[in-house]
Amino acid sequence: MALKIEKDAVSGTDTTGHEWDGLRELNTPLPLWWLYTWYACIAFAAVWVVLYPALPISGATGLLGYTARGALPAQLAAENAAREPMRARIRAATPEAIAADPTLRAFAVAGGRIAFANNCAACHGAGGQGATGGYPSLADDDWLWGGELADIHTTITHGIRNQDSEEARLSAMPVFGSGILTTAQIRDVTEHVLSLTQRATDPAAATRGAAVFTENCASCHGENGAGNPQFGAPNLSDQIWLHGRERAQIMAYITAPRMGVMPAFSGRLDPAMINMLTVYVHTLGGGR
Amino acid sequence: MFKKFSHGPIERNVLILGVLTLITVSLGGLAQIVPLFTIESTIERVAGIRPYTPLELMGRDIYVREGCYACHSQMIRPFRDEAERYGHYSLAAESIYDRPFQWGSKRTGPDLARVGGRYSDDWQAAHLRSPRDLVPDSIMPPYSFLDRPLDAARVPASLRAQQRLGVPYSDEHVAQAMADLRTQADPDADPTAFNRRYPRARQGVFDGNPRQLTEMDALVAYLQMLGTLVQFRDVTPEQLRQQ
């Protein structure tokens, strides 16, 4: 097909030379700014290939020898150098000393908040409010394993009933439904437990349950059900119920307890970070 | 610039057009094929990496089936912020037995490459059943239907398929797959032979219900081993360098 390139009268631009049933097409050139930007991109890519590892061939590391892995240690070291002076002071101090020093305390609470969000909030909630299903609140003054700074520090360091730490806090409530108590006895002792919060409806059963309680429960939960942080035994005479406050829930728990597990953070977090977390958790509302 | 150049003659000559097209396509092909010749020298060998246990493999299948990768990546990049939040950056070796890999490309939820051991089994199961009970602002859908029985009968065939794809399961692994699956889900079973085949694999009642083997068991077992195979205290950066 012969090409007949003409100049279009209206726009002053060449046509492509093709003609379809009398229709012709303009051959408008690319805008120059676009064209030169494109050339610049090609030049940039050529420089990049020389300087950085761009070719998928071993040994083609680029003139700068950059790798993200190689750059990471320097970034971590720079960050560490900036934080280390304060961190070293916090690592050397006891949680009590940190809480007493306003500068250290402010640093610990700020750092502890970040670490809490990353490590603790999944179970204990963003503000330490806990969650249903056995995840205790850290924002009240009811503590399973003790609410003093030293207690909190031990719990975070070694965790509870885990396989990570030899010194993990350990205790086990017996599975009373597996033959230790009869269903009738469990019903009685549930009635007694309800009576500790003035919710019993069957005084006779509660009286029978009191004897069962003394024999089976009092050694950990105390004669009055006030609990004992040494065994992580919760207070049964307050309004805080980890696994539900209703009669059926209490009975189900006595029949087959589900005891909580917390990981040990000694291997995961720097001792300074554990100190900061301790002080932060202590400030959440209920530290003793 | 290029005023004299015209693509007209190329487009009108089939032979020249064909040859130039072939050259262009070959360049693209070579860029993908040539690196494969050097693949042996680019694989990292890292101590501790083992194939998935049968229960974990079933869990991985569920992870893929439910499309977890659409919202969760399994790839910690070598940047400071990621190192501080998630831990050591992911190694290629850590997904060496993934067919297909689960690196993902989008984080609607957090990265899961090192989620293993971060939370308790109880937490994982409760969170899968009803995410907002534990994380109030979560937008993850609930997966409570995973409490249904696990279709364990296809375990040996799954291992066999992985074996054919190059995962180093021996015939013994395949033959014992069913037994290993039950051993891992039963903390009272003798783990000697199981742990010889799968070092440091953890037994447990992963979904909190010892009476039934469920899909929840498998998925939690898988999640709880993610990123736990390499002991980074024993591995130095020099050992990770590609040979």
Coordinates of C-alpha atoms in Angstrom, one line a residue:
Chain A
M1 CA 0.0 0.0 0.0
A2 CA 1.4 3.3 -1.0
L3 CA 1.8 5.8 1.7
K4 CA 0.6 9.3 1.2
I5 CA 1.8 11.4 4.1
E6 CA 0.1 14.7 4.2
K7 CA 0.0 17.7 6.5
D8 CA -3.3 18.0 8.3
A9 CA -4.8 21.5 7.6
V10 CA -6.3 22.0 11.0
S11 CA -3.6 20.7 13.4
G12 CA -0.6 21.1 11.2
T13 CA 0.5 17.5 12.1
D14 CA 1.5 14.8 9.6
T15 CA -0.8 11.9 8.9
T16 CA 0.2 8.3 9.1
G17 CA -0.3 7.9 5.4
H18 CA -2.9 5.2 5.7
E19 CA -6.4 5.7 4.5
W20 CA -9.5 3.7 5.3
D21 CA -12.6 4.6 3.3
G22 CA -11.6 8.2 3.3
L23 CA -10.6 8.3 7.0
R24 CA -7.1 9.3 7.9
E25 CA -5.1 9.1 11.1
L26 CA -2.9 11.8 12.7
N27 CA 0.6 10.8 13.5
T28 CA 1.0 13.1 16.5
P29 CA 4.5 12.8 18.0
L30 CA 5.0 12.0 21.7
P31 CA 5.4 15.0 23.9
L32 CA 9.0 15.9 24.3
W33 CA 8.9 16.0 28.1
W34 CA 7.5 12.5 28.1
L35 CA 10.1 11.2 25.7
Y36 CA 13.1 12.7 27.6
T37 CA 11.7 11.4 30.9
W38 CA 11.6 7.9 29.4
Y39 CA 15.2 8.3 28.1
A40 CA 16.2 9.4 31.6
C41 CA 14.6 6.3 33.1
I42 CA 16.6 4.1 30.8
A43 CA 19.8 5.8 31.7
F44 CA 18.9 5.6 35.5
A45 CA 18.3 1.8 35.1
A46 CA 21.7 1.4 33.4
V47 CA 23.5 3.2 36.3
W48 CA 21.4 1.1 38.8
V49 CA 22.5 -2.2 37.2
V50 CA 26.1 -1.2 37.5
L51 CA 25.9 0.1 41.1
Y52 CA 23.4 -2.3 42.8
P53 CA 23.0 -6.1 42.6
A54 CA 20.5 -6.2 39.8
L55 CA 21.5 -9.3 37.7
P56 CA 20.3 -12.7 39.1
I57 CA 23.8 -14.2 38.8
S58 CA 26.0 -15.1 41.8
G59 CA 28.9 -12.7 42.0
A60 CA 27.0 -9.8 40.4
T61 CA 27.0 -7.7 43.6
G62 CA 27.2 -4.3 42.0
L63 CA 29.9 -1.7 42.5
L64 CA 28.5 -0.5 45.8
G65 CA 28.2 -4.0 47.2
Y66 CA 24.9 -3.1 48.9
T67 CA 22.6 -5.7 50.4
A68 CA 19.7 -5.1 52.7
R69 CA 21.0 -7.9 55.0
G70 CA 24.4 -6.3 55.1
A71 CA 23.0 -2.9 55.9
L72 CA 20.8 -4.2 58.7
P73 CA 23.4 -4.7 61.4
A74 CA 24.7 -1.1 61.1
Q75 CA 21.1 0.2 61.4
L76 CA 20.5 -2.0 64.5
A77 CA 23.8 -0.9 66.0
A78 CA 23.0 2.8 65.5
E79 CA 19.6 2.4 67.1
N80 CA 21.1 0.4 69.9
A81 CA 23.8 3.0 70.5
A82 CA 21.2 5.7 70.8
R83 CA 19.1 3.8 73.4
E84 CA 21.8 1.9 75.2
P85 CA 22.8 4.5 77.8
M86 CA 19.3 4.6 79.2
R87 CA 18.8 0.9 78.7
A88 CA 22.0 0.1 80.6
R89 CA 20.8 2.1 83.6
I90 CA 17.4 0.4 83.5
R91 CA 19.1 -3.0 83.2
A92 CA 21.3 -2.4 86.2
A93 CA 18.4 -1.1 88.4
T94 CA 15.8 -3.1 90.2
P95 CA 12.1 -2.4 89.2
E96 CA 11.7 -0.7 92.6
A97 CA 14.6 1.7 91.9
I98 CA 13.2 2.4 88.4
A99 CA 9.7 3.2 89.7
A100 CA 11.3 5.6 92.3
D101 CA 13.4 7.5 89.8
P102 CA 11.2 9.9 87.7
T103 CA 13.6 9.9 84.6
L104 CA 13.9 6.1 84.5
R105 CA 10.3 5.6 85.2
A106 CA 9.2 7.8 82.3
F107 CA 11.5 6.0 80.0
A108 CA 10.4 2.6 81.2
V109 CA 6.7 3.4 80.9
A110 CA 7.1 4.7 77.4
G111 CA 9.2 1.7 76.3
G112 CA 7.1 -0.7 78.2
R113 CA 3.9 0.5 76.5
I114 CA 5.4 -0.4 73.0
A115 CA 6.7 -3.8 74.2
F116 CA 3.3 -4.5 75.9
A117 CA 1.4 -3.8 72.6
N118 CA 3.7 -6.2 70.7
N119 CA 4.1 -9.0 73.2
C120 CA 1.3 -8.9 75.8
A121 CA -1.8 -7.2 74.3
A122 CA -2.9 -10.2 72.3
C123 CA -3.9 -12.0 75.5
H124 CA -4.2 -9.2 78.1
G125 CA -5.8 -6.6 75.9
A126 CA -4.4 -3.3 74.6
G127 CA -4.9 -1.6 78.0
G128 CA -4.3 -4.7 80.1
Q129 CA -8.1 -5.2 80.5
G130 CA -7.9 -8.9 79.9
A131 CA -10.2 -11.0 77.8
T132 CA -13.0 -13.6 78.4
G133 CA -11.8 -17.2 78.4
G134 CA -9.2 -17.0 81.1
Y135 CA -7.0 -14.0 80.2
P136 CA -6.7 -12.0 83.4
S137 CA -7.0 -8.3 83.6
L138 CA -3.8 -6.5 84.6
A139 CA -5.6 -3.2 85.2
D140 CA -7.3 -4.2 88.5
D141 CA -5.8 -4.9 91.9
D142 CA -6.7 -8.6 91.9
W143 CA -3.5 -10.6 91.2
L144 CA -3.2 -14.3 90.7
W145 CA 0.5 -14.5 91.3
G146 CA 1.1 -11.3 93.2
G147 CA 1.0 -7.7 92.2
E148 CA 4.2 -6.3 93.7
L149 CA 7.0 -5.2 91.3
A150 CA 9.1 -8.3 92.2
D151 CA 6.1 -10.6 91.6
I152 CA 5.3 -9.1 88.2
H153 CA 9.0 -9.3 87.3
T154 CA 9.2 -13.0 88.1
T155 CA 6.0 -13.7 86.2
I156 CA 7.2 -11.9 83.0
T157 CA 10.6 -13.5 83.2
H158 CA 9.6 -17.1 83.7
G159 CA 6.0 -17.2 82.7
I160 CA 3.4 -19.6 83.9
R161 CA 3.0 -23.4 83.3
N162 CA 5.1 -23.3 80.1
Q163 CA 7.9 -25.5 78.8
D164 CA 10.3 -22.6 78.1
S165 CA 11.6 -22.0 81.6
E166 CA 12.6 -24.3 84.5
E167 CA 11.5 -21.7 87.0
A168 CA 8.1 -21.1 85.4
R169 CA 5.3 -20.5 88.0
L170 CA 3.7 -23.9 88.5
S171 CA 0.5 -25.1 90.1
A172 CA -2.2 -27.4 89.0
M173 CA -5.8 -27.6 90.2
P174 CA -6.8 -31.3 90.3
V175 CA -9.4 -32.5 87.8
F176 CA -12.0 -33.1 90.5
G177 CA -14.4 -34.6 87.9
S178 CA -12.1 -37.5 87.2
G179 CA -13.1 -39.5 90.3
I180 CA -11.8 -37.3 93.1
L181 CA -15.3 -35.9 93.9
T182 CA -18.7 -37.2 92.9
T183 CA -21.0 -35.0 90.9
A184 CA -23.2 -34.4 94.0
Q185 CA -20.1 -33.3 96.0
I186 CA -19.1 -30.9 93.1
R187 CA -22.6 -29.5 93.1
D188 CA -22.4 -29.0 96.9
V189 CA -19.0 -27.3 96.8
T190 CA -20.2 -25.1 94.0
E191 CA -23.0 -24.0 96.3
H192 CA -20.4 -23.2 99.0
V193 CA -18.3 -21.2 96.6
L194 CA -21.4 -19.2 95.6
S195 CA -22.1 -18.6 99.3
L196 CA -18.7 -16.9 99.6
T197 CA -20.2 -14.1 97.4
Q198 CA -23.7 -14.3 99.0
R199 CA -25.2 -16.0 96.0
A200 CA -26.1 -19.5 97.4
T201 CA -29.7 -20.5 97.0
D202 CA -29.5 -23.9 98.8
P203 CA -28.2 -23.4 102.4
A204 CA -28.1 -27.2 103.1
A205 CA -26.0 -27.9 100.1
A206 CA -23.7 -25.0 100.9
T207 CA -23.2 -26.5 104.4
R208 CA -22.3 -29.9 103.0
G209 CA -20.1 -28.2 100.4
A210 CA -18.2 -26.3 103.2
A211 CA -16.8 -29.6 104.5
V212 CA -15.8 -30.7 100.9
F213 CA -14.2 -27.3 100.5
T214 CA -12.1 -27.6 103.7
E215 CA -10.8 -30.9 102.7
N216 CA -10.1 -30.3 99.0
C217 CA -9.9 -26.6 98.2
A218 CA -8.8 -24.7 101.3
S219 CA -5.1 -25.7 101.1
C220 CA -4.7 -23.5 98.1
H221 CA -7.7 -21.1 98.1
G222 CA -7.7 -20.6 101.9
E223 CA -10.3 -21.4 104.4
N224 CA -12.3 -18.3 103.5
G225 CA -11.6 -18.7 99.8
A226 CA -9.4 -15.6 99.8
G227 CA -6.9 -17.2 97.5
N228 CA -3.1 -17.5 97.7
P229 CA -0.7 -15.8 95.2
Q230 CA 2.0 -18.4 96.1
F231 CA 0.0 -21.0 94.2
G232 CA -1.7 -18.7 91.8
A233 CA -4.9 -19.6 93.5
P234 CA -7.6 -16.9 92.8
N235 CA -9.7 -15.2 95.4
L236 CA -13.1 -16.9 95.3
S237 CA -14.8 -14.3 97.6
D238 CA -14.6 -11.3 95.3
Q239 CA -16.5 -10.4 92.1
I240 CA -13.7 -11.2 89.7
W241 CA -14.2 -14.5 87.9
L242 CA -11.6 -15.5 85.3
H243 CA -13.6 -18.4 83.8
G244 CA -17.2 -17.1 84.4
R245 CA -19.2 -16.3 87.5
E246 CA -22.3 -18.4 86.8
R247 CA -23.1 -21.6 88.7
A248 CA -22.8 -23.8 85.6
Q249 CA -19.4 -22.2 84.7
I250 CA -18.0 -22.7 88.2
M251 CA -19.2 -26.3 88.3
A252 CA -17.7 -27.0 84.9
Y253 CA -14.4 -25.5 86.0
I254 CA -14.2 -27.6 89.2
T255 CA -15.1 -30.7 87.1
A256 CA -12.3 -30.1 84.6
P257 CA -10.1 -27.0 85.2
R258 CA -8.4 -25.2 82.3
M259 CA -5.4 -23.5 83.7
G260 CA -3.8 -20.6 81.9
V261 CA -0.3 -20.7 80.3
M262 CA 2.0 -17.7 79.8
P263 CA 5.3 -17.9 77.9
A264 CA 8.6 -17.1 79.5
F265 CA 10.0 -13.8 78.2
S266 CA 13.6 -14.3 79.5
G267 CA 14.7 -15.8 76.2
R268 CA 12.8 -13.3 74.0
L269 CA 13.3 -9.9 75.6
D270 CA 16.3 -8.0 76.9
P271 CA 16.4 -7.9 80.7
A272 CA 16.1 -4.1 80.4
M273 CA 12.9 -4.5 78.4
I274 CA 11.5 -6.9 81.1
N275 CA 12.2 -4.3 83.7
M276 CA 10.4 -1.7 81.6
L277 CA 7.5 -4.0 81.1
T278 CA 7.3 -4.7 84.8
V279 CA 7.1 -1.0 85.7
Y280 CA 4.6 -0.4 82.9
V281 CA 2.3 -3.3 84.0
H282 CA 2.5 -2.1 87.6
T283 CA 1.2 1.4 86.5
L284 CA -1.8 -0.1 84.6
G285 CA -4.0 0.4 87.6
G286 CA -3.5 -2.3 90.2
G287 CA 0.1 -2.5 91.1
R288 CA 0.7 -3.1 94.8
Chain B
M1 CA 16.9 12.2 18.1
F2 CA 16.1 9.0 16.0
K3 CA 14.5 11.2 13.4
K4 CA 15.9 8.9 10.6
F5 CA 14.6 5.7 12.3
S6 CA 11.3 4.3 11.1
H7 CA 9.7 1.1 12.3
G8 CA 7.7 1.0 9.0
P9 CA 10.2 -1.3 7.1
I10 CA 10.3 -3.8 10.0
E11 CA 6.6 -4.1 10.3
R12 CA 6.3 -4.7 6.5
N13 CA 8.9 -7.5 6.4
V14 CA 7.8 -10.7 8.0
L15 CA 11.3 -12.2 8.1
I16 CA 12.9 -9.2 9.9
L17 CA 9.9 -8.9 12.2
G18 CA 10.2 -12.6 13.1
V19 CA 13.9 -12.5 13.8
L20 CA 13.7 -9.4 16.0
T21 CA 10.7 -10.8 17.9
L22 CA 12.7 -14.0 18.5
I23 CA 15.7 -12.0 19.9
T24 CA 13.4 -10.0 22.2
V25 CA 11.6 -13.0 23.6
S26 CA 14.9 -14.9 24.1
L27 CA 16.2 -12.1 26.2
G28 CA 13.2 -12.4 28.5
G29 CA 13.5 -16.2 28.6
L30 CA 17.3 -16.1 29.4
A31 CA 16.7 -13.7 32.3
Q32 CA 14.5 -16.4 33.9
I33 CA 16.5 -19.5 32.8
V34 CA 20.1 -18.6 33.3
P35 CA 19.9 -18.1 37.1
L36 CA 18.6 -21.6 37.4
F37 CA 22.0 -22.9 36.4
T38 CA 23.5 -21.3 39.5
I39 CA 20.8 -22.4 41.9
E40 CA 22.8 -25.0 43.7
S41 CA 25.3 -22.3 44.8
T42 CA 22.6 -20.0 46.0
I43 CA 20.7 -22.3 48.3
E44 CA 21.4 -21.6 52.0
R45 CA 21.9 -24.7 54.2
V46 CA 20.9 -23.9 57.8
A47 CA 20.9 -26.3 60.7
G48 CA 17.6 -27.2 62.3
I49 CA 15.4 -27.1 59.2
R50 CA 13.3 -30.2 58.9
P51 CA 10.2 -31.1 56.8
Y52 CA 6.8 -30.6 58.3
T53 CA 5.3 -33.3 60.6
P54 CA 2.2 -34.9 59.2
L55 CA 0.0 -32.9 61.5
E56 CA 1.7 -29.6 60.6
L57 CA 1.5 -30.5 56.9
M58 CA -2.3 -31.0 57.3
G59 CA -2.4 -27.6 59.1
R60 CA -0.5 -26.0 56.3
D61 CA -3.0 -27.4 53.8
I62 CA -5.8 -25.8 55.8
Y63 CA -3.8 -22.5 55.9
V64 CA -3.6 -22.6 52.1
R65 CA -7.2 -23.7 51.7
E66 CA -8.6 -20.9 53.8
G67 CA -6.5 -18.4 52.0
C68 CA -4.7 -17.1 55.1
Y69 CA -1.9 -15.9 52.8
A70 CA -4.3 -13.3 51.4
C71 CA -4.0 -11.2 54.6
H72 CA -0.9 -12.7 56.4
S73 CA 2.6 -12.7 55.0
Q74 CA 5.3 -15.1 56.1
M75 CA 8.3 -13.0 55.2
I76 CA 10.2 -10.8 57.7
R77 CA 12.2 -8.3 55.6
P78 CA 15.7 -7.3 56.7
F79 CA 14.7 -3.9 57.9
R80 CA 15.1 -2.5 61.4
D81 CA 11.4 -1.9 62.2
E82 CA 10.6 -5.5 61.1
A83 CA 13.5 -6.9 63.1
E84 CA 12.3 -5.1 66.2
R85 CA 8.7 -6.2 65.9
Y86 CA 9.0 -9.7 64.5
G87 CA 12.5 -10.9 65.2
H88 CA 15.3 -12.1 62.8
Y89 CA 14.6 -11.7 59.1
S90 CA 13.3 -14.7 57.3
L91 CA 15.8 -17.0 55.6
A92 CA 15.1 -18.7 52.3
A93 CA 15.9 -22.0 54.1
E94 CA 12.9 -21.5 56.3
S95 CA 10.6 -22.0 53.4
I96 CA 12.7 -24.6 51.6
Y97 CA 10.0 -27.3 52.1
D98 CA 7.1 -25.1 51.3
R99 CA 5.3 -26.3 48.1
P100 CA 4.1 -23.6 47.4
F101 CA 5.8 -21.0 49.6
Q102 CA 3.6 -18.7 51.8
W103 CA 5.6 -15.5 51.7
G104 CA 2.5 -13.5 50.7
S105 CA 2.5 -10.0 49.4
K106 CA 0.0 -8.2 51.6
R107 CA -0.3 -7.6 55.4
T108 CA -3.9 -6.9 56.4
G109 CA -3.0 -8.9 59.5
P110 CA 0.5 -9.2 61.0
D111 CA 3.3 -11.2 59.6
L112 CA 3.2 -14.9 60.8
A113 CA 6.7 -16.0 59.9
R114 CA 7.7 -16.2 63.6
V115 CA 4.3 -16.5 65.3
G116 CA 5.3 -20.0 66.6
G117 CA 5.4 -20.1 70.4
R118 CA 4.4 -16.4 70.7
Y119 CA 1.0 -17.2 72.1
S120 CA -0.4 -20.3 73.9
D121 CA -2.2 -23.1 72.1
D122 CA -5.3 -22.0 74.0
W123 CA -5.0 -18.5 72.7
Q124 CA -4.5 -19.6 69.1
A125 CA -7.6 -21.8 69.1
A126 CA -9.7 -19.2 70.9
H127 CA -8.6 -16.5 68.6
L128 CA -9.3 -18.6 65.5
R129 CA -12.8 -19.4 66.8
S130 CA -13.7 -15.8 67.6
P131 CA -10.9 -13.2 66.9
R132 CA -12.8 -10.2 68.4
D133 CA -13.1 -11.9 71.8
L134 CA -9.3 -11.4 72.2
V135 CA -8.5 -8.6 69.8
P136 CA -11.5 -6.2 69.8
D137 CA -10.5 -4.2 66.8
S138 CA -9.6 -7.2 64.7
I139 CA -11.3 -7.6 61.3
M140 CA -10.3 -11.3 60.9
P141 CA -13.2 -13.6 60.1
P142 CA -14.1 -16.3 62.7
Y143 CA -13.0 -19.9 61.9
S144 CA -15.0 -21.8 64.5
F145 CA -16.0 -24.3 61.9
L146 CA -12.4 -25.7 62.0
D147 CA -13.5 -27.6 65.1
R148 CA -14.7 -30.4 62.8
P149 CA -12.9 -33.7 62.4
L150 CA -9.6 -33.7 60.5
D151 CA -9.7 -35.8 57.3
A152 CA -6.5 -37.6 58.3
A153 CA -6.9 -40.5 55.8
R154 CA -5.1 -38.5 53.1
V155 CA -2.0 -37.9 55.2
P156 CA 0.2 -40.7 53.7
A157 CA -0.8 -39.6 50.2
S158 CA 0.1 -36.0 51.0
L159 CA 3.5 -36.9 52.3
R160 CA 4.0 -39.0 49.2
A161 CA 3.1 -36.1 47.0
Q162 CA 5.6 -33.8 48.9
Q163 CA 8.2 -36.6 48.5
R164 CA 7.8 -36.6 44.7
L165 CA 8.2 -32.8 44.7
G166 CA 11.6 -33.2 46.4
V167 CA 10.9 -32.8 50.1
P168 CA 13.2 -35.4 51.8
Y169 CA 10.5 -37.6 53.4
S170 CA 11.8 -41.2 53.5
D171 CA 9.6 -44.1 52.8
E172 CA 9.6 -44.6 56.6
H173 CA 8.2 -41.1 57.1
V174 CA 5.4 -42.0 54.7
A175 CA 4.7 -45.4 56.3
Q176 CA 4.6 -43.9 59.8
A177 CA 2.7 -40.7 58.8
M178 CA -0.5 -41.8 60.4
A179 CA 1.1 -42.9 63.6
D180 CA 3.2 -39.7 63.8
L181 CA 0.1 -37.6 63.3
R182 CA -1.6 -39.3 66.3
T183 CA 1.5 -39.1 68.4
Q184 CA 1.9 -35.4 68.0
A185 CA -1.8 -34.7 68.9
D186 CA -1.5 -36.9 72.1
P187 CA 0.9 -35.6 74.8
D188 CA 0.8 -39.0 76.6
A189 CA 2.1 -40.9 73.5
D190 CA 5.8 -42.0 73.5
P191 CA 7.6 -39.4 71.3
T192 CA 10.9 -41.3 70.8
A193 CA 10.4 -42.5 67.3
F194 CA 8.4 -39.4 66.3
N195 CA 11.1 -37.0 67.5
R196 CA 13.8 -39.1 65.8
R197 CA 12.0 -38.4 62.5
Y198 CA 11.0 -34.8 63.4
P199 CA 13.5 -33.4 65.8
R200 CA 12.2 -30.9 68.4
A201 CA 8.6 -31.2 67.1
R202 CA 6.2 -30.5 70.0
Q203 CA 3.3 -32.7 71.1
G204 CA 0.2 -31.2 72.5
V205 CA -3.6 -31.0 72.7
F206 CA -3.6 -28.1 70.3
D207 CA -7.3 -27.3 70.2
G208 CA -7.9 -28.0 73.9
N209 CA -10.0 -31.1 73.2
P210 CA -8.1 -34.4 73.6
R211 CA -11.0 -36.6 72.5
Q212 CA -11.1 -35.6 68.8
L213 CA -8.5 -34.8 66.1
T214 CA -9.8 -31.7 64.4
E215 CA -8.7 -29.3 61.7
M216 CA -8.1 -26.8 64.5
D217 CA -5.5 -29.2 66.0
A218 CA -3.7 -29.3 62.7
L219 CA -3.8 -25.5 62.0
V220 CA -2.6 -24.6 65.6
A221 CA 0.2 -27.2 65.4
Y222 CA 1.3 -25.6 62.1
L223 CA 1.1 -22.0 63.5
Q224 CA 3.0 -23.0 66.6
M225 CA 6.0 -24.2 64.7
L226 CA 6.3 -21.3 62.3
G227 CA 9.8 -19.7 62.5
T228 CA 10.9 -21.9 65.4
L229 CA 13.2 -24.3 63.6
V230 CA 16.3 -22.2 63.3
Q231 CA 18.1 -21.5 66.7
F232 CA 19.3 -18.0 66.0
R233 CA 21.4 -18.0 69.1
D234 CA 23.6 -20.7 67.5
V235 CA 23.6 -19.3 63.9
T236 CA 26.0 -16.5 63.0
P237 CA 25.5 -14.2 60.0
E238 CA 28.6 -15.7 58.4
Q239 CA 27.0 -19.1 58.4
L240 CA 24.0 -17.7 56.6
R241 CA 26.0 -16.3 53.7
Q242 CA 25.3 -18.0 50.4
Q243 CA 28.2 -20.1 49.2

